[in-house]
Coordinates of C-alpha atoms (C1' of nucleotides) in Angstrom, one line a residue:
Chain A
M1 CA -61.8 -58.4 87.2
T2 CA -65.3 -59.2 88.5
G3 CA -67.5 -60.2 85.6
L4 CA -64.8 -59.5 83.0
V5 CA -63.5 -62.3 80.8
R6 CA -59.8 -62.5 81.0
P7 CA -58.3 -62.0 77.6
Q8 CA -56.0 -64.9 76.8
T9 CA -54.7 -66.9 74.0
L10 CA -55.1 -70.7 74.1
R11 CA -51.9 -72.6 75.0
G12 CA -50.1 -73.6 71.8
F13 CA -52.0 -71.0 69.8
R14 CA -50.9 -67.6 68.7
D15 CA -52.2 -64.2 67.8
L16 CA -50.5 -62.6 64.9
L17 CA -50.3 -58.8 65.2
P18 CA -50.1 -56.6 62.1
E19 CA -46.4 -56.3 62.0
E20 CA -46.0 -60.0 62.0
M21 CA -48.8 -60.5 59.5
L22 CA -47.2 -58.0 57.1
L23 CA -43.9 -59.9 57.2
R24 CA -45.8 -63.2 56.8
G25 CA -47.6 -61.8 53.8
E26 CA -44.3 -60.9 52.2
V27 CA -42.9 -64.4 52.8
V28 CA -46.0 -66.1 51.6
A29 CA -46.1 -63.9 48.5
R30 CA -42.6 -64.8 47.6
I31 CA -43.2 -68.6 48.0
T32 CA -46.5 -68.3 46.0
R33 CA -44.7 -66.8 43.1
V34 CA -42.3 -69.7 43.1
Y35 CA -45.0 -72.3 43.3
E36 CA -46.9 -70.7 40.4
S37 CA -43.8 -70.4 38.4
F38 CA -43.7 -74.3 38.5
G39 CA -47.3 -74.4 37.4
F40 CA -49.0 -75.2 40.6
V41 CA -52.6 -73.9 41.0
P42 CA -54.3 -72.9 44.3
L43 CA -56.8 -75.0 46.2
D44 CA -58.5 -74.7 49.6
T45 CA -60.4 -77.2 51.8
P46 CA -62.2 -77.0 55.1
V47 CA -60.4 -77.1 58.4
L48 CA -62.7 -79.9 59.5
E49 CA -62.8 -83.3 58.0
T50 CA -64.8 -86.4 59.0
L51 CA -63.0 -88.5 61.5
P52 CA -62.7 -91.5 59.2
T53 CA -60.9 -89.3 56.7
L54 CA -58.2 -88.4 59.2
L55 CA -58.0 -91.5 61.5
G56 CA -55.3 -93.9 60.5
S57 CA -54.0 -91.9 57.6
G58 CA -50.9 -90.5 59.3
G59 CA -50.1 -93.3 61.7
E60 CA -50.7 -93.8 65.4
E61 CA -48.9 -90.7 66.4
A62 CA -51.0 -88.5 64.1
D63 CA -54.2 -90.1 65.4
K64 CA -53.4 -89.2 68.9
Q65 CA -52.9 -85.6 67.9
I66 CA -56.3 -85.0 66.3
F67 CA -58.5 -82.4 67.8
V68 CA -62.1 -83.7 67.8
V69 CA -65.0 -81.1 67.7
R70 CA -68.7 -81.5 67.9
E71 CA -71.8 -79.3 67.7
A72 CA -72.6 -78.0 71.2
A73 CA -76.3 -78.7 70.7
K74 CA -75.7 -82.3 69.8
P75 CA -74.0 -84.2 72.6
V76 CA -72.2 -87.4 71.7
T77 CA -74.5 -90.3 71.8
A78 CA -74.1 -94.0 71.1
E79 CA -75.0 -93.4 67.5
G80 CA -73.8 -89.8 67.4
E81 CA -70.5 -90.3 65.6
A82 CA -71.7 -88.3 62.7
T83 CA -71.8 -85.1 64.8
E84 CA -68.1 -85.4 65.6
F85 CA -65.5 -84.0 63.3
G86 CA -61.7 -83.9 63.3
M87 CA -59.5 -80.9 62.7
R88 CA -56.9 -81.6 59.9
F89 CA -53.4 -82.2 61.1
D90 CA -51.9 -81.6 57.7
L91 CA -52.9 -80.6 54.2
T92 CA -51.8 -83.8 52.5
V93 CA -54.6 -86.0 53.7
P94 CA -57.3 -83.5 52.5
F95 CA -55.4 -83.4 49.2
A96 CA -55.7 -87.2 48.8
R97 CA -59.4 -86.9 49.7
I98 CA -59.8 -84.2 47.0
I99 CA -58.2 -86.4 44.3
A100 CA -60.4 -89.4 45.2
Q101 CA -63.5 -87.2 45.2
Y102 CA -63.0 -85.1 42.1
H103 CA -60.9 -87.2 39.8
P104 CA -61.5 -87.7 36.9
Q105 CA -64.4 -85.3 36.5
Q106 CA -63.3 -81.9 37.8
I107 CA -59.6 -82.7 38.2
K108 CA -57.3 -84.1 35.5
L109 CA -54.1 -85.9 36.3
P110 CA -51.4 -85.1 36.7
F111 CA -52.6 -82.4 39.1
R112 CA -50.3 -80.0 40.8
R113 CA -51.8 -77.8 43.4
Y114 CA -50.6 -75.5 46.2
H115 CA -52.4 -75.0 49.4
I116 CA -51.8 -72.8 52.4
G117 CA -53.8 -73.0 55.6
P118 CA -53.8 -73.8 59.3
V119 CA -53.5 -77.3 60.6
F120 CA -53.9 -78.6 64.1
R121 CA -52.1 -81.0 66.4
A122 CA -53.0 -81.7 70.0
D123 CA -49.5 -82.3 71.2
D124 CA -47.4 -80.7 73.8
P125 CA -46.6 -77.2 72.6
Q126 CA -43.3 -75.4 72.9
P127 CA -43.6 -72.0 71.3
E128 CA -40.0 -71.0 71.9
Q129 CA -39.0 -73.9 69.7
G130 CA -41.6 -73.1 67.1
R131 CA -43.9 -75.9 68.1
F132 CA -47.6 -75.0 68.1
R133 CA -51.0 -76.7 68.3
Q134 CA -52.1 -74.6 65.3
F135 CA -49.7 -73.8 62.6
T136 CA -49.7 -72.9 59.0
Q137 CA -48.5 -75.2 56.3
F138 CA -47.8 -74.2 52.7
D139 CA -47.9 -77.3 50.6
A140 CA -47.2 -78.1 47.0
D141 CA -48.1 -81.6 45.7
I142 CA -48.4 -83.4 42.4
A143 CA -50.9 -86.2 42.2
G144 CA -51.1 -88.8 39.4
T145 CA -47.4 -89.3 38.8
S146 CA -45.1 -92.1 39.7
T147 CA -42.0 -90.8 37.9
V148 CA -39.2 -89.5 40.1
A149 CA -39.0 -86.5 37.7
A150 CA -41.9 -85.3 39.8
D151 CA -40.0 -86.0 43.1
A152 CA -37.1 -83.9 41.7
E153 CA -39.5 -81.1 40.6
I154 CA -40.8 -80.9 44.2
V155 CA -37.3 -80.7 45.7
A156 CA -36.2 -78.1 43.2
L157 CA -39.4 -76.2 44.0
A158 CA -38.6 -76.2 47.7
S159 CA -35.1 -75.1 47.0
A160 CA -36.3 -72.3 44.7
A161 CA -38.7 -71.2 47.4
F162 CA -35.8 -70.8 49.9
E163 CA -33.8 -69.0 47.3
A164 CA -36.7 -66.6 46.8
L165 CA -36.4 -65.8 50.5
E166 CA -32.8 -64.8 49.9
L167 CA -31.4 -67.7 51.8
T168 CA -28.1 -69.2 50.7
A169 CA -27.8 -72.8 49.8
G170 CA -25.7 -74.7 52.4
S171 CA -25.0 -71.8 54.8
G172 CA -28.6 -70.6 54.9
Y173 CA -30.8 -73.6 54.2
V174 CA -30.2 -77.2 53.5
I175 CA -32.6 -79.8 52.1
R176 CA -31.7 -83.4 52.9
V177 CA -33.2 -86.1 50.7
N178 CA -33.4 -89.9 51.0
N179 CA -35.5 -92.8 49.8
R180 CA -37.0 -95.2 52.2
K181 CA -36.3 -98.0 49.8
L182 CA -32.6 -97.7 50.4
V183 CA -32.8 -98.4 54.1
D184 CA -35.5 -101.0 53.4
A185 CA -33.2 -102.8 51.0
F186 CA -30.3 -102.6 53.5
L187 CA -32.4 -104.0 56.3
T188 CA -33.7 -106.8 54.1
G189 CA -30.1 -107.6 53.2
L190 CA -29.5 -108.0 57.0
G191 CA -32.4 -110.4 57.1
I192 CA -34.9 -108.0 58.6
E193 CA -38.2 -108.4 56.7
D194 CA -40.7 -107.3 59.3
G195 CA -42.3 -104.0 58.2
E196 CA -42.9 -102.9 61.8
V197 CA -39.3 -103.3 62.7
T198 CA -38.3 -101.4 59.6
K199 CA -40.6 -98.5 60.6
H200 CA -39.2 -98.5 64.1
V201 CA -35.7 -98.5 62.8
L202 CA -36.4 -95.5 60.6
R203 CA -38.0 -93.6 63.4
V204 CA -35.0 -94.1 65.6
L205 CA -32.6 -93.2 62.8
D206 CA -34.5 -90.0 62.3
K207 CA -33.2 -88.8 65.7
S208 CA -29.6 -89.5 64.9
D209 CA -28.7 -85.8 64.8
K210 CA -30.5 -85.0 68.1
I211 CA -29.4 -87.7 70.5
T212 CA -26.0 -89.1 71.4
A213 CA -24.4 -92.0 69.6
E214 CA -24.7 -94.1 72.7
A215 CA -28.4 -93.3 73.1
L216 CA -29.0 -94.1 69.4
R217 CA -27.2 -97.4 69.8
A218 CA -29.3 -98.2 72.9
E219 CA -32.5 -97.5 71.1
L220 CA -31.6 -99.7 68.2
G221 CA -30.7 -102.4 70.7
E222 CA -32.2 -103.0 74.1
G223 CA -33.8 -99.6 74.7
R224 CA -32.9 -97.0 77.3
F225 CA -34.3 -94.7 79.9
D226 CA -34.4 -90.9 79.1
V227 CA -33.6 -88.2 81.6
S228 CA -37.2 -88.2 82.9
G229 CA -37.0 -91.9 83.6
D230 CA -39.3 -92.8 80.7
R231 CA -38.5 -96.1 79.2
I232 CA -37.8 -95.9 75.5
R233 CA -38.5 -99.1 73.7
G234 CA -35.6 -100.5 71.8
V235 CA -35.7 -102.1 68.4
G236 CA -33.8 -105.1 69.7
L237 CA -31.2 -105.4 67.0
A238 CA -28.0 -107.4 67.6
P239 CA -24.9 -105.2 68.2
E240 CA -23.3 -106.4 65.1
L241 CA -26.3 -105.4 63.0
I242 CA -26.4 -102.1 64.7
D243 CA -22.8 -101.4 63.7
R244 CA -23.5 -102.2 60.1
L245 CA -26.7 -100.1 60.0
L246 CA -25.0 -97.1 61.6
A247 CA -22.2 -97.3 59.1
F248 CA -24.7 -97.4 56.3
V249 CA -26.7 -94.4 57.4
A250 CA -23.5 -92.4 58.1
V251 CA -22.4 -92.6 54.5
Q252 CA -21.8 -89.0 53.2
Q253 CA -19.7 -88.0 50.3
D254 CA -19.1 -84.5 48.8
T255 CA -21.6 -85.1 46.0
R256 CA -25.0 -86.8 46.0
A257 CA -23.9 -89.2 43.2
K258 CA -20.8 -90.3 45.2
T259 CA -22.9 -90.9 48.3
L260 CA -25.2 -93.1 46.3
D261 CA -22.3 -95.0 44.7
E262 CA -21.0 -95.9 48.2
L263 CA -24.5 -96.9 49.4
A264 CA -25.0 -99.0 46.3
G265 CA -21.8 -100.9 47.1
L266 CA -23.4 -101.9 50.4
L267 CA -26.6 -103.2 48.8
P268 CA -27.3 -106.2 46.5
E269 CA -26.4 -105.8 42.9
G270 CA -29.3 -104.3 40.8
D271 CA -31.3 -103.0 43.7
P272 CA -34.3 -101.2 42.3
G273 CA -34.2 -98.5 45.0
V274 CA -30.7 -97.6 43.9
A275 CA -31.8 -97.3 40.3
E276 CA -34.7 -95.1 41.4
V277 CA -32.5 -92.8 43.4
R278 CA -30.0 -92.6 40.6
E279 CA -32.7 -91.4 38.2
F280 CA -34.0 -89.0 40.8
L281 CA -30.5 -87.5 41.2
A282 CA -30.1 -87.1 37.5
H283 CA -33.3 -85.0 37.4
L284 CA -32.1 -82.9 40.2
E285 CA -28.9 -82.3 38.3
A286 CA -30.9 -81.4 35.2
L287 CA -33.0 -78.9 37.2
G288 CA -29.8 -77.2 38.2
V289 CA -30.2 -78.0 41.9
S290 CA -26.8 -77.4 43.6
E291 CA -25.0 -79.9 45.8
A292 CA -24.9 -77.3 48.5
S293 CA -28.7 -77.0 48.7
V294 CA -29.7 -80.6 48.5
K295 CA -27.8 -83.5 50.1
L296 CA -28.5 -87.2 50.0
D297 CA -28.7 -88.4 53.6
P298 CA -29.4 -92.2 54.0
G299 CA -30.3 -91.6 57.7
L300 CA -33.2 -89.3 56.9
A301 CA -36.5 -91.0 57.8
R302 CA -39.4 -88.6 58.8
G303 CA -42.2 -89.6 61.1
L304 CA -45.4 -89.7 59.1
A305 CA -46.3 -93.2 58.2
Y306 CA -47.7 -92.6 54.7
Y307 CA -44.4 -91.9 52.9
T308 CA -43.4 -94.7 50.5
G309 CA -40.3 -93.6 48.7
T310 CA -38.5 -90.3 48.4
V311 CA -38.5 -88.2 51.6
Y312 CA -36.9 -84.9 52.3
E313 CA -36.6 -82.4 55.0
A314 CA -35.5 -78.7 55.0
T315 CA -33.7 -76.8 57.8
L316 CA -32.6 -73.2 58.3
V317 CA -29.0 -73.3 59.3
G318 CA -28.4 -71.9 62.8
A319 CA -32.0 -70.8 63.3
G320 CA -32.7 -73.2 66.1
V321 CA -36.3 -74.1 65.1
G322 CA -35.9 -77.6 63.8
S323 CA -37.1 -78.5 60.4
I324 CA -39.0 -75.9 58.4
G325 CA -40.3 -78.1 55.7
G326 CA -40.5 -81.7 54.5
G327 CA -42.3 -84.1 52.4
G328 CA -42.0 -87.1 50.2
R329 CA -43.8 -89.6 48.0
Y330 CA -47.0 -91.1 49.3
D331 CA -48.3 -93.5 46.7
G332 CA -50.8 -95.3 49.0
L333 CA -52.7 -92.4 50.5
V334 CA -55.3 -91.9 47.8
S335 CA -56.1 -95.6 48.0
R336 CA -57.7 -95.0 51.4
F337 CA -60.5 -93.2 49.6
S338 CA -60.6 -94.8 46.2
D339 CA -60.0 -98.2 44.4
D340 CA -58.3 -96.1 41.7
P341 CA -54.8 -95.8 43.0
V342 CA -53.1 -92.4 42.5
A343 CA -49.4 -91.9 43.1
A344 CA -48.4 -88.5 44.6
V345 CA -45.5 -86.6 45.9
G346 CA -45.3 -83.2 47.6
V347 CA -43.6 -80.8 50.0
S348 CA -44.9 -78.9 53.0
I349 CA -43.3 -75.7 54.3
G350 CA -44.0 -74.8 57.9
I351 CA -44.7 -71.1 57.7
D352 CA -44.6 -70.5 61.5
R353 CA -41.3 -72.2 62.0
L354 CA -39.9 -70.6 58.9
L355 CA -40.9 -67.1 60.2
A356 CA -39.6 -67.9 63.7
G357 CA -36.3 -69.0 62.1
L358 CA -36.1 -65.9 59.9
S359 CA -36.7 -63.8 63.0
N360 CA -34.0 -65.6 64.9
L361 CA -31.7 -64.9 62.0
G362 CA -32.7 -61.2 61.8
I363 CA -34.2 -61.5 58.3
S364 CA -37.2 -59.3 57.7
Y365 CA -37.2 -58.3 54.0
G366 CA -37.8 -54.7 55.0
A367 CA -41.4 -55.4 55.8
R368 CA -43.3 -52.4 57.0
R369 CA -45.6 -51.8 60.0
T370 CA -48.4 -50.2 58.0
T371 CA -50.2 -50.7 54.8
A372 CA -50.7 -47.0 54.1
D373 CA -47.9 -44.8 52.9
A374 CA -49.5 -41.5 53.8
V375 CA -51.5 -40.2 56.7
V376 CA -53.7 -37.1 56.5
L377 CA -53.8 -35.1 59.7
V378 CA -56.8 -33.2 60.9
M379 CA -55.6 -29.7 61.8
P380 CA -57.1 -27.4 64.5
K381 CA -59.8 -24.9 63.9
V382 CA -60.6 -25.9 60.4
D383 CA -63.3 -28.0 58.7
P384 CA -62.3 -31.6 59.3
A385 CA -63.8 -32.4 55.9
E386 CA -60.8 -30.8 54.3
A387 CA -58.6 -33.6 55.5
T388 CA -61.2 -36.1 54.3
R389 CA -61.1 -34.5 50.8
I390 CA -57.3 -34.7 50.7
A391 CA -57.4 -38.4 51.7
A392 CA -59.9 -39.2 49.0
E393 CA -57.8 -37.3 46.4
L394 CA -54.7 -39.3 47.4
R395 CA -56.5 -42.6 47.3
A396 CA -58.0 -41.7 43.9
A397 CA -54.5 -41.2 42.7
G398 CA -53.5 -44.7 43.9
I399 CA -51.7 -43.7 47.0
A400 CA -52.5 -45.8 50.0
T401 CA -53.7 -43.3 52.6
E402 CA -55.0 -43.3 56.2
L403 CA -57.2 -40.5 57.3
Y404 CA -56.6 -39.7 61.0
V405 CA -59.8 -40.4 62.9
G406 CA -58.5 -40.8 66.5
E407 CA -59.2 -38.8 69.6
S408 CA -56.4 -36.3 68.9
V409 CA -58.1 -34.6 66.0
G410 CA -56.8 -31.0 65.9
K411 CA -53.7 -31.9 68.0
V412 CA -50.8 -31.9 65.5
G413 CA -48.2 -33.1 67.9
K414 CA -50.2 -36.1 69.0
Q415 CA -51.1 -37.0 65.4
L416 CA -47.5 -36.8 64.3
A417 CA -46.4 -39.0 67.2
Y418 CA -49.0 -41.5 66.0
A419 CA -47.7 -41.2 62.4
N420 CA -44.2 -41.8 63.7
A421 CA -45.2 -44.8 65.8
Q422 CA -47.1 -46.4 62.9
G423 CA -44.3 -45.8 60.5
F424 CA -46.0 -43.8 57.8
A425 CA -43.7 -42.3 55.2
V426 CA -45.6 -39.1 54.7
A427 CA -47.9 -36.9 56.7
V428 CA -50.2 -34.4 54.9
M429 CA -51.3 -31.2 56.7
A430 CA -53.8 -28.6 55.6
G431 CA -54.7 -26.1 58.4
G432 CA -55.8 -22.5 58.4
K433 CA -52.6 -21.1 56.9
E434 CA -52.7 -23.6 54.0
I435 CA -56.3 -23.3 53.3
E436 CA -56.1 -19.5 53.2
A437 CA -53.1 -19.7 50.8
G438 CA -54.5 -22.4 48.7
T439 CA -51.6 -24.8 49.6
V440 CA -51.0 -28.0 51.4
T441 CA -48.0 -29.1 53.6
I442 CA -46.4 -32.4 53.0
K443 CA -44.0 -33.8 55.6
D444 CA -41.4 -36.4 54.7
L445 CA -41.3 -38.2 58.1
Q446 CA -38.2 -40.2 57.4
A447 CA -36.2 -37.1 56.3
G448 CA -37.5 -35.0 59.1
S449 CA -36.5 -37.6 61.7
E450 CA -33.0 -38.0 60.2
S451 CA -32.3 -34.3 60.1
R452 CA -33.3 -33.8 63.7
A453 CA -31.8 -37.0 65.1
Q454 CA -28.7 -35.2 66.6
I455 CA -30.6 -32.3 68.3
A456 CA -30.5 -32.7 72.1
D457 CA -32.0 -29.5 73.3
N458 CA -35.8 -29.4 73.5
S459 CA -36.4 -25.9 72.2
E460 CA -33.9 -26.3 69.4
Y461 CA -35.6 -29.6 68.5
R462 CA -38.9 -27.8 68.4
A463 CA -37.5 -24.9 66.4
A464 CA -36.6 -27.5 63.7
K465 CA -40.2 -28.7 63.6
S466 CA -40.5 -28.0 59.9
A467 CA -37.7 -30.4 59.0
G468 CA -38.4 -32.5 56.0
Q469 CA -41.7 -30.7 55.1
F470 CA -42.6 -28.3 52.4
T471 CA -45.7 -26.4 51.4
V472 CA -46.9 -26.5 47.8
P473 CA -49.9 -25.3 45.9
R474 CA -52.9 -27.5 46.6
A475 CA -53.0 -28.6 43.0
E476 CA -49.6 -30.2 43.4
L477 CA -50.7 -32.5 46.3
V478 CA -50.6 -35.8 44.5
A479 CA -47.4 -35.1 42.6
T480 CA -45.5 -34.0 45.7
V481 CA -46.6 -36.9 47.8
T482 CA -45.7 -39.2 44.9
S483 CA -42.2 -37.7 44.6
V484 CA -41.6 -38.2 48.3
L485 CA -42.7 -41.8 48.1
N486 CA -40.7 -42.6 45.0
P487 CA -37.7 -40.2 44.8
Q488 CA -35.9 -42.1 42.0
E489 CA -38.8 -42.0 39.6
S490 CA -39.4 -38.4 40.0
D491 CA -35.7 -37.6 39.6
A492 CA -35.8 -39.4 36.3
S493 CA -38.9 -37.7 35.0
Chain B
rG1 C1' -46.8 -88.0 77.1
rC2 C1' -42.9 -87.9 81.0
rC3 C1' -39.1 -85.2 84.5
rG4 C1' -37.7 -80.6 86.6
rG5 C1' -38.2 -75.2 87.5
rG6 C1' -41.3 -71.1 87.6
rA7 C1' -46.0 -67.5 87.9
rU8 C1' -45.3 -60.0 91.5
rA9 C1' -47.2 -53.6 86.6
rG10 C1' -47.8 -54.0 79.3
rC11 C1' -42.3 -56.1 79.4
rU12 C1' -37.7 -57.6 82.3
rC13 C1' -37.2 -58.5 87.3
rA14 C1' -36.5 -57.2 93.0
rG15 C1' -39.1 -58.1 97.7
rU16 C1' -41.4 -59.2 102.9
rG17 C1' -45.9 -63.8 107.7
rG18 C1' -48.4 -57.3 109.0
rU19 C1' -51.9 -56.2 101.8
rA20 C1' -45.5 -53.9 97.5
rG21 C1' -40.8 -51.5 94.4
rA22 C1' -37.2 -50.5 90.1
rG23 C1' -35.9 -50.0 84.9
rC24 C1' -38.1 -49.9 80.2
rA25 C1' -43.0 -49.1 77.9
rC26 C1' -47.7 -46.3 78.4
rC27 C1' -50.6 -41.5 79.5
rU28 C1' -50.6 -36.0 80.7
rG29 C1' -47.8 -31.4 80.5
rA30 C1' -43.4 -28.1 79.4
rU31 C1' -46.3 -20.1 75.3
rU32 C1' -51.7 -23.9 72.8
rG33 C1' -49.9 -25.8 64.3
rU34 C1' -45.1 -30.4 64.7
rG35 C1' -42.5 -36.6 65.9
rG36 C1' -37.2 -37.9 69.2
rA37 C1' -34.3 -37.2 73.7
rU38 C1' -34.8 -34.6 78.5
rC39 C1' -37.5 -32.8 82.7
rA40 C1' -42.1 -32.8 85.8
rG41 C1' -46.4 -35.5 87.0
rG42 C1' -49.8 -39.9 86.4
rA43 C1' -52.1 -44.5 85.8
rG44 C1' -51.4 -49.7 86.4
rG45 C1' -50.0 -55.6 89.8
rC46 C1' -49.1 -60.3 93.8
rG47 C1' -52.6 -66.3 87.9
rG48 C1' -57.3 -69.3 90.0
rG49 C1' -59.2 -72.3 94.1
rG50 C1' -58.7 -74.5 98.9
rG51 C1' -55.8 -75.0 103.6
rU52 C1' -52.5 -73.3 108.0
rU53 C1' -52.6 -68.4 110.7
rC54 C1' -55.1 -63.1 114.5
rG55 C1' -53.3 -61.9 109.6
rA56 C1' -50.8 -65.0 103.4
rU57 C1' -48.1 -62.0 97.7
rA58 C1' -44.9 -65.1 101.1
rC59 C1' -45.9 -71.5 104.1
rC60 C1' -48.9 -76.3 102.3
rC61 C1' -52.2 -78.8 98.5
rC62 C1' -55.0 -78.8 93.8
rC63 C1' -55.9 -76.4 89.0
rU64 C1' -54.3 -73.3 85.0
rC65 C1' -50.5 -71.3 82.4
rC66 C1' -45.2 -70.4 81.3
rC67 C1' -39.9 -72.0 80.9
rG68 C1' -36.2 -75.9 80.3
rG69 C1' -35.3 -81.0 79.1
rU70 C1' -37.1 -85.5 77.0
rA71 C1' -40.5 -87.8 73.5
rC72 C1' -42.7 -86.7 68.9
rC73 C1' -43.0 -83.7 64.7
rA74 C1' -43.7 -78.9 60.6

RNA sequence: GCCGGGAUAGCUCAGUGGUAGAGCACCUGAUUGUGGAUCAGGAGGCGGGGGUUCGAUACCCCCUCCCGGUACCA
């Protein structure tokens, strides 16, 4: 290896090879169609933002996870802050910046946009669990709306996106929703007014489905030590309060409305949070969002600090990758950039986790390994330009075609092995025999493979070499390839 | 971040204080214009640095990376 650079991928980062990119493209296309069907328009922003844009926007945890970059030629100096940038850790903060920067000139409110792109977090990666330092988020947000009708739109949108991926509500995916105002109101009723304590409580509650009941209790009380010996700071609540709190967040009825009714009974009469959630649920109902797909869960919290009301989180059932999407209302975020407050709500789907989860579940949407349907082979002892002409003719007819240009030009077996490995549907051959007769040979690779699958003997297998292929007049090239690629259509015509 | 376990061929792994193997994958071939299986052959490796030793892939230390857990989160 002297002098050679070792090819390696950075820890927490990934290379996406063609097969994975093709599947990803299919998933993204399906979600895009859903987003656009709700009237969202595309937007893109740079991966880098100024540090002030990012710092403090997502809470302390988010700050610690920011990658800082600088120009190599401009070392950091005392007054050199301007040469340092931050890599975005989500797409929501850039969205808030965009609103503050372009409203009301170029952007009119309410504004609904979708945005797909990589985000970066410098935390401890665990690829097997779908946790990376670079990952792709696919967000949809609405700015300039404080009505919970928008919150419901966003949740319905997320649900529709998972439906478009052929996932089943309840058994395939579940979206849990909550409103921070409910827990806030409950804590206030218990006499806890300190915002920091409330945040801490929410963060602990968020783990309720991941840690044991005893551990949860300990974290709400005196704190505990985890298996590594780390001390986990407790909230310091009295045991009696913990009991009541745990009872509150455990409320779960068979419908969202019943769950809310029970929660309302534990809160002061006329609590505004309850009224807000009630209206939100009514909109969900009106949007036709099923009880199986979206559940009200008073224990749901979410980690990012900027959420102010409705929050939600989506999971793939049994996929073992954690949450694959989440979001909520963040009415204060634009205020960081502008005196003109703009309320906003949105959802973010984690594409990498979603794909990891789909892969664990064995779902692939029949995605292919190649973008071309046909491959044109270059036959021995003939003018290679003949193959080139055929490829051009197929492309002109709208058939995605690869011209074989590898080292095995003239070696039919090698080229067919390549065609097989790549997964092309059709191979086109025009050698000396065809050229002399004015014909072309088209091989249906799938049919040929199937018809020879049972042959064990080598010479017999070779004798059946022409399986699935037929030779037609050169003028019928396009029509024949088309009929192999689309058998139903040609049958009908 | 913290705790623990690992790192031998492209992948999954075996192995020994005297410089290494298997299966799968890959490449070549089996009357030259036909995919797979089979058969024959081939290529390819002890993560990086330091130490102990006559000698280290093996024993010790550091680094890097990976895995599991925990924390946090998408």
